[in-house]
Amino acid sequence: DANATEEDDVEFDMGREMANGLRVATAWSNEEKEVARKYQRIGIWPALGKLPKTDKPDEVLRNAGRILGYLKEQGYCESFEISEPEASPKGGFRFRSFVREPANLETTRSLMRSNDNFAPRYDQRILQAFFADCGFGSSFSDSIAGGLQVSEVTPAPMPNGILSEWSLVPDPEAGL
């Protein structure tokens, strides 16, 4: 083949651990190599990139939006919303986040009904780690909801996501 490279003539090693803990280093056909390249990154998401550390509520929430946007791009959820920050005592702030149709919504619904409101909290834990990096301690509570706005006057839309009520307070030891 005129387009063959030196790599085509040597053993091909994807560098992946295979079943039974054995490393595969074998001569693969070009077709097998292409299939292996196609599937080698399944389950591995690209890096988001470094987010700036800040203690300004608007910037913290803008970067939280970048994190949730990244999760949306990776197929974790259909969409998300973040409220405006509201000042709270001790120099902190409160806000709400809503994640529509997270990948684990049915599991979350089931667990919240059957286990005293226990919920798998994937996106929340990622946000907590980011908030800690910015020097904030954080706490939150979750509920199943149909959107960011909660109103007792108008009927709620069909519950299709997780509404998290956040409280952040400055904590100089949060990122340690």
Coordinates of C-alpha atoms in Angstrom, one line a residue:
D1 CA 0.0 0.0 0.0
A2 CA 1.5 3.3 -1.1
N3 CA -0.2 5.1 1.8
A4 CA 1.1 2.7 4.5
T5 CA 3.0 4.2 7.4
E6 CA 5.7 2.6 9.5
E7 CA 3.1 2.2 12.2
D8 CA 1.1 -0.1 9.9
D9 CA 4.0 -2.5 9.8
V10 CA 4.7 -2.7 13.5
E11 CA 2.7 -4.0 16.4
F12 CA -0.1 -1.7 17.5
D13 CA -0.7 -1.2 21.3
M14 CA -3.6 0.9 22.4
G15 CA -2.1 1.1 25.8
R16 CA -5.4 0.0 27.4
E17 CA -5.8 -2.6 30.1
M18 CA -7.9 -5.4 28.8
A19 CA -10.0 -8.1 30.4
N20 CA -8.1 -10.2 32.9
G21 CA -5.6 -7.4 33.5
L22 CA -3.6 -8.3 30.3
R23 CA -2.1 -5.6 28.2
V24 CA -2.7 -6.2 24.5
A25 CA 0.3 -5.7 22.2
T26 CA -0.4 -7.5 19.0
A27 CA -0.4 -7.0 15.3
W28 CA -3.8 -5.6 14.3
S29 CA -5.1 -5.1 10.8
N30 CA -5.8 -1.5 9.7
E31 CA -9.5 -2.1 10.1
E32 CA -9.1 -3.4 13.7
K33 CA -6.9 -0.3 14.5
E34 CA -9.6 2.0 13.2
V35 CA -12.3 0.3 15.3
A36 CA -10.0 0.5 18.3
R37 CA -9.3 4.2 17.8
K38 CA -13.0 4.9 17.4
Y39 CA -13.9 3.3 20.7
Q40 CA -10.9 4.0 22.8
R41 CA -12.3 7.2 24.2
I42 CA -15.8 6.0 25.1
G43 CA -16.5 7.0 28.7
I44 CA -13.7 9.6 28.7
W45 CA -14.8 13.3 28.5
P46 CA -12.5 16.0 27.2
A47 CA -11.0 18.4 29.7
L48 CA -13.1 21.4 30.5
G49 CA -10.1 23.7 31.0
K50 CA -9.1 25.7 34.0
L51 CA -11.8 27.9 35.6
P52 CA -10.6 31.1 37.3
K53 CA -10.9 31.2 41.0
T54 CA -13.0 34.2 42.1
D55 CA -15.0 35.3 45.2
K56 CA -17.4 37.5 43.2
P57 CA -20.9 35.9 43.2
D58 CA -21.7 36.8 39.5
E59 CA -18.4 35.4 38.3
V60 CA -18.7 32.2 40.5
L61 CA -22.2 31.6 38.9
R62 CA -21.0 32.4 35.4
N63 CA -18.3 29.7 35.8
A64 CA -20.9 27.3 37.4
G65 CA -22.8 27.8 34.2
R66 CA -19.7 26.8 32.2
I67 CA -19.5 23.6 34.3
L68 CA -23.2 22.8 33.7
G69 CA -22.9 23.8 30.0
Y70 CA -20.0 21.3 29.8
L71 CA -22.2 18.6 31.4
K72 CA -24.9 19.4 28.9
E73 CA -22.5 19.1 25.9
Q74 CA -21.4 15.7 27.2
G75 CA -25.0 14.5 27.2
Y76 CA -25.5 14.5 31.0
C77 CA -28.6 16.7 30.8
E78 CA -30.9 18.4 28.4
S79 CA -30.5 21.9 29.7
F80 CA -29.9 24.0 32.9
E81 CA -30.8 27.3 34.6
I82 CA -29.1 29.3 37.3
S83 CA -30.7 32.1 39.2
E84 CA -29.2 35.4 40.1
P85 CA -27.2 35.5 43.4
E86 CA -28.9 36.8 46.5
A87 CA -26.7 38.2 49.4
S88 CA -26.9 36.2 52.6
P89 CA -25.4 36.8 56.1
K90 CA -21.7 36.2 56.8
G91 CA -20.7 37.6 53.4
G92 CA -22.1 34.6 51.4
F93 CA -24.8 34.3 48.8
R94 CA -27.7 32.0 47.8
F95 CA -28.9 30.9 44.4
R96 CA -30.8 28.1 42.7
S97 CA -29.8 25.8 39.9
F98 CA -32.1 23.6 37.8
V99 CA -30.8 20.7 35.7
R100 CA -33.4 19.5 33.2
E101 CA -33.5 15.8 32.4
P102 CA -30.2 14.7 34.0
A103 CA -29.1 11.3 32.9
N104 CA -29.9 9.9 36.4
L105 CA -33.3 11.5 36.8
E106 CA -35.3 8.3 37.1
T107 CA -32.8 6.9 39.6
T108 CA -33.0 10.2 41.5
R109 CA -36.8 10.2 41.6
S110 CA -36.9 6.6 42.8
L111 CA -34.3 7.2 45.5
M112 CA -35.8 10.4 46.7
R113 CA -39.2 8.7 47.1
S114 CA -37.9 5.6 48.8
N115 CA -34.8 6.6 50.9
D116 CA -35.7 9.7 52.9
N117 CA -34.7 12.1 50.1
F118 CA -31.4 10.5 49.3
A119 CA -30.3 11.5 45.8
P120 CA -27.3 10.8 43.6
R121 CA -25.8 14.2 43.3
Y122 CA -23.4 14.2 40.3
D123 CA -23.6 17.8 39.1
Q124 CA -23.9 19.1 42.6
R125 CA -20.7 17.5 43.8
I126 CA -18.8 18.9 40.8
L127 CA -20.1 22.4 41.7
Q128 CA -19.2 21.9 45.4
A129 CA -15.6 21.1 44.4
F130 CA -15.5 24.3 42.2
F131 CA -17.0 26.4 45.0
A132 CA -14.4 25.1 47.4
D133 CA -11.7 26.0 44.9
C134 CA -13.1 29.5 45.0
G135 CA -13.0 29.6 48.8
F136 CA -16.6 28.9 49.6
G137 CA -18.2 26.3 51.8
S138 CA -21.5 25.2 50.3
S139 CA -24.6 23.4 51.2
F140 CA -27.7 22.6 49.2
S141 CA -31.0 20.9 49.2
D142 CA -32.7 19.2 46.2
S143 CA -36.2 18.6 45.0
I144 CA -37.7 17.3 41.8
A145 CA -39.2 20.2 39.9
G146 CA -40.3 21.4 36.5
G147 CA -38.0 24.5 36.4
L148 CA -36.0 27.1 38.2
Q149 CA -39.0 29.2 39.3
V150 CA -41.1 27.9 42.1
S151 CA -44.5 29.4 42.4
E152 CA -47.5 28.5 44.5
V153 CA -49.8 30.6 42.3
T154 CA -49.3 29.0 38.9
P155 CA -49.3 25.3 38.3
A156 CA -45.9 23.8 38.1
P157 CA -44.8 22.3 34.9
M158 CA -44.2 18.5 34.7
P159 CA -41.3 17.7 37.1
N160 CA -38.5 16.8 34.7
G161 CA -35.4 17.9 36.6
I162 CA -33.6 18.6 39.8
L163 CA -33.9 22.0 41.6
S164 CA -31.0 22.7 44.0
E165 CA -31.2 25.5 46.5
W166 CA -27.6 26.6 47.3
S167 CA -26.0 28.5 50.1
L168 CA -22.4 29.6 49.9
V169 CA -20.3 31.2 52.6
P170 CA -16.7 32.2 52.5
D171 CA -14.4 29.6 54.0
P172 CA -10.7 30.1 53.9
E173 CA -10.1 26.4 54.4
A174 CA -12.7 25.2 51.8
G175 CA -10.1 24.6 49.0
L176 CA -7.6 22.7 51.2

